mmCIF file of C-alpha atoms in Angstrom:
data_model
loop_
_atom_site.group_PDB
_atom_site.id
_atom_site.type_symbol
_atom_site.label_atom_id
_atom_site.label_comp_id
_atom_site.label_asym_id
_atom_site.label_seq_id
_atom_site.Cartn_x
_atom_site.Cartn_y
_atom_site.Cartn_z
ATOM 1 C CA MET A 982 -82.317 152.233 76.537
ATOM 2 C CA HIS A 983 -85.660 153.875 76.879
ATOM 3 C CA PHE A 984 -88.453 151.669 76.068
ATOM 4 C CA THR A 985 -92.352 151.011 76.819
ATOM 5 C CA ARG A 986 -93.012 147.443 78.653
ATOM 6 C CA GLN A 987 -96.206 146.065 77.167
ATOM 7 C CA LEU A 988 -97.946 143.588 79.455
ATOM 8 C CA THR A 989 -99.866 140.820 77.744
ATOM 9 C CA ALA A 990 -100.229 137.954 80.044
ATOM 10 C CA ALA A 991 -103.284 137.897 82.103
ATOM 11 C CA SER A 992 -101.702 137.466 85.289
ATOM 12 C CA ALA A 993 -99.402 140.299 84.733
ATOM 13 C CA LEU A 994 -102.516 142.478 83.689
ATOM 14 C CA LEU A 995 -104.324 141.702 86.759
ATOM 15 C CA ALA A 996 -101.500 142.369 89.132
ATOM 16 C CA LEU A 997 -100.809 145.676 87.280
ATOM 17 C CA ALA A 998 -104.197 146.828 87.140
ATOM 18 C CA SER A 999 -105.061 146.087 90.741
ATOM 19 C CA ALA A 1000 -101.715 147.447 92.189
ATOM 20 C CA SER A 1001 -101.923 150.818 94.028
ATOM 21 C CA PRO A 1002 -99.854 153.486 92.497
ATOM 22 C CA VAL A 1003 -96.890 154.222 94.720
ATOM 23 C CA GLU A 1004 -96.198 157.734 95.992
ATOM 24 C CA ARG A 1005 -92.559 158.408 97.360
ATOM 25 C CA ARG A 1006 -92.947 158.417 101.032
ATOM 26 C CA ASP A 1007 -89.703 160.301 102.412
ATOM 27 C CA VAL A 1008 -91.775 162.577 104.522
ATOM 28 C CA LYS A 1009 -95.228 164.091 104.307
ATOM 29 C CA LYS A 1010 -95.595 166.380 101.601
ATOM 30 C CA LYS A 1011 -97.046 169.992 100.873
ATOM 31 C CA PHE A 1012 -96.235 172.022 98.034
ATOM 32 C CA THR A 1013 -97.594 175.110 95.854
ATOM 33 C CA ILE A 1014 -97.702 175.019 92.248
ATOM 34 C CA LYS A 1015 -98.262 178.159 89.993
ATOM 35 C CA GLN A 1016 -100.469 178.130 86.952
ATOM 36 C CA THR A 1017 -98.651 179.100 83.731
ATOM 37 C CA VAL A 1018 -99.578 181.826 81.413
ATOM 38 C CA GLN A 1019 -103.040 181.057 79.379
ATOM 39 C CA LYS A 1020 -103.398 180.189 75.786
ATOM 40 C CA PRO A 1021 -103.664 183.002 73.237
ATOM 41 C CA PHE A 1022 -107.396 182.412 72.623
ATOM 42 C CA ILE A 1023 -110.215 181.826 74.736
ATOM 43 C CA GLN A 1024 -113.786 180.361 73.872
ATOM 44 C CA SER A 1025 -116.377 182.755 73.137
ATOM 45 C CA GLY A 1026 -119.362 183.075 75.222
ATOM 46 C CA PRO A 1027 -121.903 180.646 73.200
ATOM 47 C CA ALA A 1028 -118.982 178.213 72.816
ATOM 48 C CA ALA A 1029 -118.005 178.114 76.511
ATOM 49 C CA VAL A 1030 -121.740 177.510 77.290
ATOM 50 C CA LEU A 1031 -122.197 174.732 74.734
ATOM 51 C CA SER A 1032 -118.804 173.105 76.112
ATOM 52 C CA THR A 1033 -120.463 172.978 79.487
ATOM 53 C CA TYR A 1034 -123.492 171.277 78.477
ATOM 54 C CA ASN A 1035 -121.472 168.724 76.429
ATOM 55 C CA LYS A 1036 -119.198 168.316 79.259
ATOM 56 C CA PHE A 1037 -121.895 167.043 81.587
ATOM 57 C CA ASN A 1038 -123.818 165.383 78.832
ATOM 58 C CA ALA A 1039 -126.812 167.417 78.969
ATOM 59 C CA PRO A 1040 -128.907 168.694 76.099
ATOM 60 C CA ALA A 1041 -128.040 172.293 75.159
ATOM 61 C CA PRO A 1042 -130.870 174.490 74.443
ATOM 62 C CA GLU A 1043 -131.676 175.353 70.995
ATOM 63 C CA ASP A 1044 -130.654 179.109 71.271
ATOM 64 C CA VAL A 1045 -127.164 177.952 72.529
ATOM 65 C CA VAL A 1046 -126.412 175.375 70.047
ATOM 66 C CA ALA A 1047 -127.327 177.743 67.141
ATOM 67 C CA ALA A 1048 -125.286 180.590 68.715
ATOM 68 C CA ALA A 1049 -122.121 178.412 69.195
ATOM 69 C CA ALA A 1050 -122.627 177.214 65.314
ATOM 70 C CA ALA A 1051 -122.849 180.514 64.212
ATOM 71 C CA ASN A 1052 -119.561 181.787 66.096
ATOM 72 C CA ASP A 1053 -116.068 181.109 65.185
ATOM 73 C CA ALA A 1054 -115.660 179.857 68.775
ATOM 74 C CA THR A 1055 -112.837 181.789 69.885
ATOM 75 C CA VAL A 1056 -111.709 185.401 71.258
ATOM 76 C CA ALA A 1057 -108.518 186.668 71.517
ATOM 77 C CA ALA A 1058 -107.392 186.550 75.177
ATOM 78 C CA VAL A 1059 -106.273 189.685 77.064
ATOM 79 C CA PRO A 1060 -105.478 188.195 80.556
ATOM 80 C CA SER A 1061 -106.052 191.534 82.321
ATOM 81 C CA ILE A 1062 -109.440 191.868 81.005
ATOM 82 C CA TYR A 1063 -111.070 188.630 80.172
ATOM 83 C CA ASP A 1064 -111.577 185.638 82.557
ATOM 84 C CA SER A 1065 -109.593 183.175 80.710
ATOM 85 C CA GLN A 1066 -108.186 179.805 81.124
ATOM 86 C CA TYR A 1067 -104.893 179.219 82.759
ATOM 87 C CA LEU A 1068 -102.802 175.947 82.422
ATOM 88 C CA THR A 1069 -100.499 174.067 84.940
ATOM 89 C CA SER A 1070 -97.129 172.244 84.102
ATOM 90 C CA VAL A 1071 -97.285 168.587 85.114
ATOM 91 C CA LYS A 1072 -94.376 166.161 84.446
ATOM 92 C CA VAL A 1073 -95.587 162.835 82.842
ATOM 93 C CA GLY A 1074 -93.068 160.235 82.368
ATOM 94 C CA GLY A 1075 -90.331 163.098 82.432
ATOM 95 C CA GLN A 1076 -92.111 165.029 79.674
ATOM 96 C CA ILE A 1077 -93.756 168.528 80.550
ATOM 97 C CA LEU A 1078 -97.232 169.078 79.506
ATOM 98 C CA ASP A 1079 -99.756 171.960 80.385
ATOM 99 C CA LEU A 1080 -102.792 170.467 81.535
ATOM 100 C CA ASP A 1081 -106.042 172.061 82.767
ATOM 101 C CA PHE A 1082 -106.709 171.262 86.091
ATOM 102 C CA ASP A 1083 -110.213 170.135 86.488
ATOM 103 C CA THR A 1084 -112.102 169.170 89.595
ATOM 104 C CA GLY A 1085 -115.168 168.427 87.528
ATOM 105 C CA SER A 1086 -113.611 165.577 86.141
ATOM 106 C CA ALA A 1087 -111.655 162.075 87.303
ATOM 107 C CA ASP A 1088 -109.490 161.680 84.049
ATOM 108 C CA THR A 1089 -105.931 162.545 83.493
ATOM 109 C CA TRP A 1090 -105.582 162.373 79.769
ATOM 110 C CA VAL A 1091 -102.825 163.666 77.356
ATOM 111 C CA TYR A 1092 -102.087 164.393 73.542
ATOM 112 C CA SER A 1093 -99.722 161.885 72.470
ATOM 113 C CA THR A 1094 -97.496 160.346 69.782
ATOM 114 C CA GLU A 1095 -100.561 158.019 69.096
ATOM 115 C CA LEU A 1096 -102.303 161.066 67.333
ATOM 116 C CA SER A 1097 -101.624 162.268 63.861
ATOM 117 C CA SER A 1098 -99.245 165.105 63.472
ATOM 118 C CA SER A 1099 -102.192 167.369 62.569
ATOM 119 C CA ASP A 1100 -104.310 166.462 65.571
ATOM 120 C CA THR A 1101 -101.213 167.536 67.621
ATOM 121 C CA ALA A 1102 -100.309 170.826 66.102
ATOM 122 C CA GLY A 1103 -99.742 173.340 68.819
ATOM 123 C CA HIS A 1104 -99.561 170.895 71.686
ATOM 124 C CA GLN A 1105 -96.567 169.299 73.735
ATOM 125 C CA ILE A 1106 -97.289 165.569 73.497
ATOM 126 C CA TYR A 1107 -96.559 162.464 75.567
ATOM 127 C CA ASN A 1108 -94.318 159.709 74.100
ATOM 128 C CA PRO A 1109 -94.483 156.586 76.016
ATOM 129 C CA SER A 1110 -91.490 155.237 74.153
ATOM 130 C CA LEU A 1111 -89.303 157.843 75.815
ATOM 131 C CA SER A 1112 -90.493 156.905 79.294
ATOM 132 C CA SER A 1113 -88.462 154.182 81.019
ATOM 133 C CA THR A 1114 -91.260 153.892 83.483
ATOM 134 C CA ALA A 1115 -94.260 153.862 80.997
ATOM 135 C CA GLN A 1116 -96.471 150.530 81.445
ATOM 136 C CA ARG A 1117 -99.227 149.965 78.984
ATOM 137 C CA LEU A 1118 -102.467 148.446 80.414
ATOM 138 C CA ASP A 1119 -103.359 145.936 78.003
ATOM 139 C CA GLY A 1120 -106.949 145.751 77.248
ATOM 140 C CA TYR A 1121 -107.718 148.924 78.980
ATOM 141 C CA THR A 1122 -109.421 151.674 77.028
ATOM 142 C CA TRP A 1123 -110.859 155.160 77.867
ATOM 143 C CA LYS A 1124 -113.579 157.226 75.925
ATOM 144 C CA ILE A 1125 -115.280 160.588 76.618
ATOM 145 C CA ILE A 1126 -118.049 161.331 74.568
ATOM 146 C CA TYR A 1127 -119.905 164.591 74.970
ATOM 147 C CA GLY A 1128 -123.484 165.697 74.184
ATOM 148 C CA ASP A 1129 -122.643 166.999 70.686
ATOM 149 C CA LYS A 1130 -120.973 163.449 69.860
ATOM 150 C CA SER A 1131 -117.283 165.119 70.143
ATOM 151 C CA GLY A 1132 -114.905 163.333 72.120
ATOM 152 C CA ALA A 1133 -111.654 161.652 72.695
ATOM 153 C CA SER A 1134 -110.547 158.062 73.392
ATOM 154 C CA GLY A 1135 -107.440 155.963 73.338
ATOM 155 C CA ASP A 1136 -105.526 153.466 75.708
ATOM 156 C CA VAL A 1137 -104.178 153.493 79.093
ATOM 157 C CA TYR A 1138 -100.496 153.586 80.673
ATOM 158 C CA ARG A 1139 -99.278 153.585 84.033
ATOM 159 C CA ASP A 1140 -96.239 156.110 84.427
ATOM 160 C CA THR A 1141 -94.625 158.228 87.015
ATOM 161 C CA VAL A 1142 -96.355 161.742 87.209
ATOM 162 C CA SER A 1143 -95.098 164.535 89.236
ATOM 163 C CA VAL A 1144 -96.689 167.955 90.205
ATOM 164 C CA GLY A 1145 -94.829 170.291 92.201
ATOM 165 C CA GLY A 1146 -93.149 168.214 95.062
ATOM 166 C CA THR A 1147 -95.152 165.240 94.821
ATOM 167 C CA THR A 1148 -94.454 161.985 92.543
ATOM 168 C CA VAL A 1149 -96.819 159.305 92.010
ATOM 169 C CA GLU A 1150 -95.279 156.085 90.501
ATOM 170 C CA GLY A 1151 -97.756 154.050 88.419
ATOM 171 C CA GLN A 1152 -100.394 156.988 87.988
ATOM 172 C CA ALA A 1153 -103.125 155.835 85.427
ATOM 173 C CA VAL A 1154 -102.599 158.195 82.341
ATOM 174 C CA GLU A 1155 -105.111 158.112 79.559
ATOM 175 C CA VAL A 1156 -103.160 158.511 76.365
ATOM 176 C CA ALA A 1157 -105.331 160.002 73.354
ATOM 177 C CA SER A 1158 -105.167 157.949 70.000
ATOM 178 C CA GLU A 1159 -108.393 159.733 68.490
ATOM 179 C CA ILE A 1160 -109.793 163.141 69.188
ATOM 180 C CA SER A 1161 -112.623 165.096 67.342
ATOM 181 C CA ALA A 1162 -112.165 168.340 65.530
ATOM 182 C CA GLU A 1163 -113.608 170.269 68.554
ATOM 183 C CA PHE A 1164 -110.457 169.092 70.545
ATOM 184 C CA GLN A 1165 -107.998 169.816 67.877
ATOM 185 C CA ARG A 1166 -109.123 173.513 68.021
ATOM 186 C CA ASP A 1167 -108.281 173.651 71.655
ATOM 187 C CA VAL A 1168 -104.330 174.621 70.731
ATOM 188 C CA ASP A 1169 -102.019 174.848 73.727
ATOM 189 C CA ASN A 1170 -104.054 172.850 76.099
ATOM 190 C CA ASP A 1171 -101.864 169.441 76.222
ATOM 191 C CA GLY A 1172 -104.881 167.481 78.027
ATOM 192 C CA LEU A 1173 -106.838 167.306 81.403
ATOM 193 C CA PHE A 1174 -105.698 166.892 85.075
ATOM 194 C CA GLY A 1175 -108.934 165.477 86.756
ATOM 195 C CA LEU A 1176 -109.249 166.260 90.323
ATOM 196 C CA SER A 1177 -112.768 165.007 91.163
ATOM 197 C CA PHE A 1178 -113.455 161.469 92.646
ATOM 198 C CA SER A 1179 -112.753 158.441 90.835
ATOM 199 C CA ARG A 1180 -116.258 157.148 90.471
ATOM 200 C CA ASN A 1181 -116.351 159.464 87.515
ATOM 201 C CA ASN A 1182 -113.240 158.042 85.797
ATOM 202 C CA ARG A 1183 -114.027 156.719 82.273
ATOM 203 C CA VAL A 1184 -111.129 154.050 82.248
ATOM 204 C CA LYS A 1185 -112.495 150.367 81.278
ATOM 205 C CA PRO A 1186 -112.846 147.684 82.552
ATOM 206 C CA ILE A 1187 -111.681 148.946 85.883
ATOM 207 C CA LYS A 1188 -112.001 152.757 86.964
ATOM 208 C CA GLN A 1189 -108.526 154.334 87.956
ATOM 209 C CA LYS A 1190 -107.935 156.919 90.733
ATOM 210 C CA THR A 1191 -106.877 160.293 90.266
ATOM 211 C CA PHE A 1192 -103.433 161.842 91.199
ATOM 212 C CA PHE A 1193 -104.735 163.458 94.216
ATOM 213 C CA GLU A 1194 -106.462 160.080 95.510
ATOM 214 C CA ASN A 1195 -103.367 158.462 95.017
ATOM 215 C CA ALA A 1196 -101.033 160.922 96.608
ATOM 216 C CA LYS A 1197 -103.301 162.482 99.405
ATOM 217 C CA SER A 1198 -102.241 159.872 102.142
ATOM 218 C CA THR A 1199 -98.733 161.254 101.825
ATOM 219 C CA LEU A 1200 -99.731 164.734 101.959
ATOM 220 C CA SER A 1201 -99.343 166.758 105.179
ATOM 221 C CA ALA A 1202 -103.008 166.866 104.995
ATOM 222 C CA PRO A 1203 -105.483 165.197 102.570
ATOM 223 C CA LEU A 1204 -106.620 168.457 100.753
ATOM 224 C CA PHE A 1205 -105.707 170.984 98.104
ATOM 225 C CA THR A 1206 -106.462 174.651 97.815
ATOM 226 C CA ALA A 1207 -107.381 176.831 94.585
ATOM 227 C CA ASP A 1208 -106.330 180.452 94.696
ATOM 228 C CA LEU A 1209 -107.439 181.496 91.237
ATOM 229 C CA LYS A 1210 -107.042 185.042 89.885
ATOM 230 C CA LYS A 1211 -108.517 187.236 87.768
ATOM 231 C CA GLY A 1212 -106.419 188.043 84.692
ATOM 232 C CA ALA A 1213 -103.282 186.544 86.072
ATOM 233 C CA PRO A 1214 -101.965 183.012 86.900
ATOM 234 C CA GLY A 1215 -103.174 181.708 90.021
ATOM 235 C CA THR A 1216 -101.778 178.786 92.236
ATOM 236 C CA TYR A 1217 -102.828 175.334 93.542
ATOM 237 C CA SER A 1218 -101.452 174.189 96.848
ATOM 238 C CA PHE A 1219 -101.442 170.366 98.101
ATOM 239 C CA GLY A 1220 -101.408 169.096 101.353
ATOM 240 C CA PHE A 1221 -101.538 172.633 103.551
ATOM 241 C CA ILE A 1222 -103.566 175.790 103.692
ATOM 242 C CA ASP A 1223 -101.521 178.877 103.117
ATOM 243 C CA ASN A 1224 -103.050 181.395 105.822
ATOM 244 C CA THR A 1225 -101.638 184.266 103.784
ATOM 245 C CA LYS A 1226 -103.805 183.935 100.874
ATOM 246 C CA TYR A 1227 -106.968 184.520 103.028
ATOM 247 C CA THR A 1228 -108.687 186.852 105.467
ATOM 248 C CA GLY A 1229 -111.144 185.993 108.154
ATOM 249 C CA GLU A 1230 -111.827 182.385 108.782
ATOM 250 C CA ILE A 1231 -112.666 179.402 106.365
ATOM 251 C CA ALA A 1232 -116.137 178.309 106.275
ATOM 252 C CA TYR A 1233 -116.681 174.764 105.660
ATOM 253 C CA VAL A 1234 -119.835 172.734 104.017
ATOM 254 C CA PRO A 1235 -120.305 169.116 103.566
ATOM 255 C CA VAL A 1236 -119.538 167.675 99.978
ATOM 256 C CA ASP A 1237 -121.781 164.987 98.734
ATOM 257 C CA ASP A 1238 -119.469 162.944 96.632
ATOM 258 C CA SER A 1239 -122.040 160.221 95.331
ATOM 259 C CA LYS A 1240 -122.048 161.482 91.827
ATOM 260 C CA GLY A 1241 -118.204 162.005 91.910
ATOM 261 C CA PHE A 1242 -118.363 165.759 92.045
ATOM 262 C CA TRP A 1243 -117.487 168.341 94.577
ATOM 263 C CA GLU A 1244 -120.890 168.925 95.135
ATOM 264 C CA PHE A 1245 -122.601 171.052 97.954
ATOM 265 C CA THR A 1246 -125.634 172.910 98.701
ATOM 266 C CA ALA A 1247 -125.906 176.877 98.428
ATOM 267 C CA ASP A 1248 -128.734 178.670 100.415
ATOM 268 C CA GLY A 1249 -129.682 181.495 98.743
ATOM 269 C CA PHE A 1250 -128.446 184.761 97.330
ATOM 270 C CA ALA A 1251 -128.531 188.532 96.930
ATOM 271 C CA VAL A 1252 -127.728 191.028 94.255
ATOM 272 C CA ASP A 1253 -125.780 194.169 95.090
ATOM 273 C CA SER A 1254 -127.216 195.551 98.454
ATOM 274 C CA GLY A 1255 -130.562 194.045 97.765
ATOM 275 C CA LYS A 1256 -132.533 191.860 100.187
ATOM 276 C CA PHE A 1257 -131.326 188.231 100.703
ATOM 277 C CA ARG A 1258 -133.691 185.630 98.882
ATOM 278 C CA SER A 1259 -133.421 182.169 100.468
ATOM 279 C CA THR A 1260 -133.570 179.344 97.931
ATOM 280 C CA SER A 1261 -131.669 175.926 97.636
ATOM 281 C CA ILE A 1262 -129.113 175.710 95.061
ATOM 282 C CA ASP A 1263 -127.302 172.279 94.501
ATOM 283 C CA ALA A 1264 -124.093 172.892 92.755
ATOM 284 C CA ILE A 1265 -120.587 171.547 92.120
ATOM 285 C CA ALA A 1266 -117.500 173.621 92.439
ATOM 286 C CA ASP A 1267 -115.755 173.071 88.897
ATOM 287 C CA THR A 1268 -112.365 174.707 88.048
ATOM 288 C CA GLY A 1269 -112.684 173.270 84.424
ATOM 289 C CA THR A 1270 -115.672 175.264 83.804
ATOM 290 C CA THR A 1271 -115.436 179.020 82.993
ATOM 291 C CA LEU A 1272 -118.758 180.805 83.921
ATOM 292 C CA LEU A 1273 -121.039 180.738 86.924
ATOM 293 C CA TYR A 1274 -124.424 178.560 86.191
ATOM 294 C CA LEU A 1275 -127.268 179.340 88.169
ATOM 295 C CA PRO A 1276 -131.144 178.539 88.402
ATOM 296 C CA ASP A 1277 -133.115 180.689 85.923
ATOM 297 C CA SER A 1278 -134.715 182.471 88.803
ATOM 298 C CA VAL A 1279 -131.572 183.512 90.382
ATOM 299 C CA VAL A 1280 -130.108 184.508 86.829
ATOM 300 C CA ASP A 1281 -133.274 186.472 85.865
ATOM 301 C CA ALA A 1282 -133.199 188.136 89.503
ATOM 302 C CA TYR A 1283 -129.408 189.362 88.816
ATOM 303 C CA TYR A 1284 -129.798 190.461 85.498
ATOM 304 C CA GLY A 1285 -132.954 192.697 86.582
ATOM 305 C CA TYR A 1286 -130.531 194.698 88.306
ATOM 306 C CA VAL A 1287 -128.726 195.464 84.845
ATOM 307 C CA SER A 1288 -130.981 197.545 82.850
ATOM 308 C CA ALA A 1289 -128.813 197.431 79.619
ATOM 309 C CA ALA A 1290 -128.649 193.544 79.962
ATOM 310 C CA SER A 1291 -130.966 191.251 77.957
ATOM 311 C CA TYR A 1292 -131.124 187.808 76.803
ATOM 312 C CA ASP A 1293 -129.985 187.687 73.262
ATOM 313 C CA ARG A 1294 -131.184 184.619 71.383
ATOM 314 C CA ARG A 1295 -128.397 184.973 68.853
ATOM 315 C CA GLN A 1296 -125.938 184.517 71.501
ATOM 316 C CA GLY A 1297 -127.510 181.903 73.649
ATOM 317 C CA GLY A 1298 -127.420 183.904 77.081
ATOM 318 C CA TYR A 1299 -127.469 187.234 78.679
ATOM 319 C CA THR A 1300 -125.457 190.183 77.136
ATOM 320 C CA PHE A 1301 -124.879 193.873 77.660
ATOM 321 C CA PRO A 1302 -122.770 196.658 76.424
ATOM 322 C CA CYS A 1303 -119.005 196.069 77.571
ATOM 323 C CA GLY A 1304 -117.842 198.048 79.998
ATOM 324 C CA THR A 1305 -121.353 198.113 81.729
ATOM 325 C CA LYS A 1306 -121.033 198.781 85.660
ATOM 326 C CA LEU A 1307 -122.392 195.641 86.889
ATOM 327 C CA PRO A 1308 -123.526 194.711 90.317
ATOM 328 C CA SER A 1309 -122.141 192.204 92.745
ATOM 329 C CA ILE A 1310 -123.853 188.736 93.615
ATOM 330 C CA THR A 1311 -123.483 187.156 97.019
ATOM 331 C CA LEU A 1312 -124.074 183.517 97.464
ATOM 332 C CA ALA A 1313 -124.793 182.047 100.562
ATOM 333 C CA ILE A 1314 -122.917 178.666 101.280
ATOM 334 C CA GLY A 1315 -123.414 177.411 104.853
ATOM 335 C CA SER A 1316 -122.281 180.197 107.438
ATOM 336 C CA TYR A 1317 -120.326 182.005 104.765
ATOM 337 C CA SER A 1318 -121.488 184.760 102.205
ATOM 338 C CA ALA A 1319 -119.394 184.662 98.933
ATOM 339 C CA VAL A 1320 -119.330 187.826 97.298
ATOM 340 C CA VAL A 1321 -118.516 187.894 93.613
ATOM 341 C CA PRO A 1322 -117.647 191.550 92.705
ATOM 342 C CA GLY A 1323 -119.346 192.874 89.401
ATOM 343 C CA SER A 1324 -116.151 193.386 87.889
ATOM 344 C CA PHE A 1325 -115.647 189.697 87.773
ATOM 345 C CA LEU A 1326 -118.999 189.072 86.042
ATOM 346 C CA GLU A 1327 -118.323 190.292 82.449
ATOM 347 C CA TYR A 1328 -116.843 187.541 80.432
ATOM 348 C CA ALA A 1329 -115.811 188.657 77.145
ATOM 349 C CA PRO A 1330 -116.849 190.395 73.696
ATOM 350 C CA VAL A 1331 -119.371 188.151 71.755
ATOM 351 C CA GLU A 1332 -116.843 188.260 69.064
ATOM 352 C CA GLU A 1333 -113.739 189.963 68.083
ATOM 353 C CA GLY A 1334 -113.964 193.691 68.285
ATOM 354 C CA ALA A 1335 -117.710 193.711 69.530
ATOM 355 C CA LYS A 1336 -118.864 196.325 71.795
ATOM 356 C CA THR A 1337 -121.295 193.558 73.293
ATOM 357 C CA CYS A 1338 -119.975 191.269 76.009
ATOM 358 C CA PHE A 1339 -121.085 187.909 77.206
ATOM 359 C CA GLY A 1340 -122.371 187.716 80.863
ATOM 360 C CA GLY A 1341 -120.335 185.714 83.370
ATOM 361 C CA ILE A 1342 -123.651 184.387 84.861
ATOM 362 C CA GLN A 1343 -125.774 182.255 82.722
ATOM 363 C CA SER A 1344 -128.574 179.544 83.018
ATOM 364 C CA ASP A 1345 -128.040 176.064 84.405
ATOM 365 C CA THR A 1346 -131.201 174.703 82.756
ATOM 366 C CA GLY A 1347 -130.886 171.411 81.735
ATOM 367 C CA ILE A 1348 -127.582 170.730 83.062
ATOM 368 C CA GLY A 1349 -128.820 168.917 86.368
ATOM 369 C CA PHE A 1350 -127.143 171.113 88.824
ATOM 370 C CA SER A 1351 -125.635 174.521 89.202
ATOM 371 C CA ILE A 1352 -121.810 175.116 88.405
ATOM 372 C CA PHE A 1353 -119.570 177.416 90.255
ATOM 373 C CA GLY A 1354 -116.928 177.769 87.577
ATOM 374 C CA ASP A 1355 -113.844 179.990 87.497
ATOM 375 C CA ILE A 1356 -115.986 183.043 87.372
ATOM 376 C CA PHE A 1357 -116.841 182.414 91.229
ATOM 377 C CA LEU A 1358 -113.942 180.433 92.084
ATOM 378 C CA LYS A 1359 -111.301 183.271 91.269
ATOM 379 C CA SER A 1360 -113.173 185.441 93.619
ATOM 380 C CA GLN A 1361 -112.551 183.162 96.675
ATOM 381 C CA PHE A 1362 -110.023 181.107 98.455
ATOM 382 C CA VAL A 1363 -111.126 177.471 98.060
ATOM 383 C CA VAL A 1364 -110.311 174.428 99.987
ATOM 384 C CA PHE A 1365 -111.150 171.050 98.283
ATOM 385 C CA ASP A 1366 -110.856 168.764 101.701
ATOM 386 C CA GLY A 1367 -110.578 164.896 100.555
ATOM 387 C CA SER A 1368 -110.730 163.427 104.135
ATOM 388 C CA ASP A 1369 -112.995 160.748 104.875
ATOM 389 C CA ASN A 1370 -115.757 162.834 105.217
ATOM 390 C CA PRO A 1371 -115.277 165.390 102.172
ATOM 391 C CA ARG A 1372 -115.988 169.046 102.450
ATOM 392 C CA LEU A 1373 -115.559 172.253 100.804
ATOM 393 C CA GLY A 1374 -114.062 175.230 102.465
ATOM 394 C CA LEU A 1375 -114.504 179.047 101.529
ATOM 395 C CA ALA A 1376 -112.840 182.344 102.454
ATOM 396 C CA ALA A 1377 -112.573 185.969 101.193
ATOM 397 C CA LYS A 1378 -109.275 187.157 99.971
ATOM 398 C CA PRO A 1379 -107.508 190.174 98.776
ATOM 399 C CA LEU A 1380 -108.785 190.695 95.071
#
């Protein structure tokens, strides 16, 4: 009979909370998992920008707030055209959920039966009572509150979580019991799969480790790679580097994990075939953010090459006529020059049927760092090396 074991005794709580999750250790593991087809709607440009500010609890510029409020927040997704969000299937307590792999978060949280039916419409949901391995952490809670006061919260279970060829027993799973309206609108995304560092975890009273942190000692190598695609599902590989997915050599830069992010320093940029400009750019690599956010000086320099582009206060960002031929941008990261083709830098129409498009490069003002989101990451082969001295690897790949 399936049941949920509720731990109430203080001694049991301490034992469970401090116990390390167990990964099945038959042999060292390596595996690749493919993303699933993305949801039918993506965020409009203003909504995507506002979501980024909210994610990092940064005050959004007034133009962005006003633009997002005036927009319906969704654009029909045509994967061959728009840079859109793809999800990955994860098995939680034997139940398959489509989660957003997010290197900018350390929380694995899921829609659940603790929410009302109206809150879970369009989602696969986790039901702890259907899992024989679910154990509630009595007294443990989690809460994510964003800058606009939207958020989600709930209680915490340990359960068996499987991704590709690796299973972690006793992985912390944050189970949503309350969500705001903003989360309710994000249909077909069944939750988040955090892949940053656990110092960013939102569980109280004791922070919990991510799936990768729990599993990496059993992987063939303590790393995972992201081979994201433009207009198509990409892949994540754990425990190994597939040398058929990139060209040339992988260049590595140190990661500063003190803030819990995959944080690194870029050294400058060039637009199209223009002169290289040296400037220090403090940035994070974030698969959970759609756009590429850079300092104003870089953004203005880039759009200075696009005569049809202008800053549109009504949209809270740079826009241009859809189909505009855009220049590439090259970002220097360590010894590597990462080229993002111009064809990657048109995000989506500002609204359904519009002939004006929102730019894939926008300002990072007020966030606290630059964000190399999916617009950038899809143009590169990326290695997230979680060894004792973490580092980020980048290489060119066929596009």
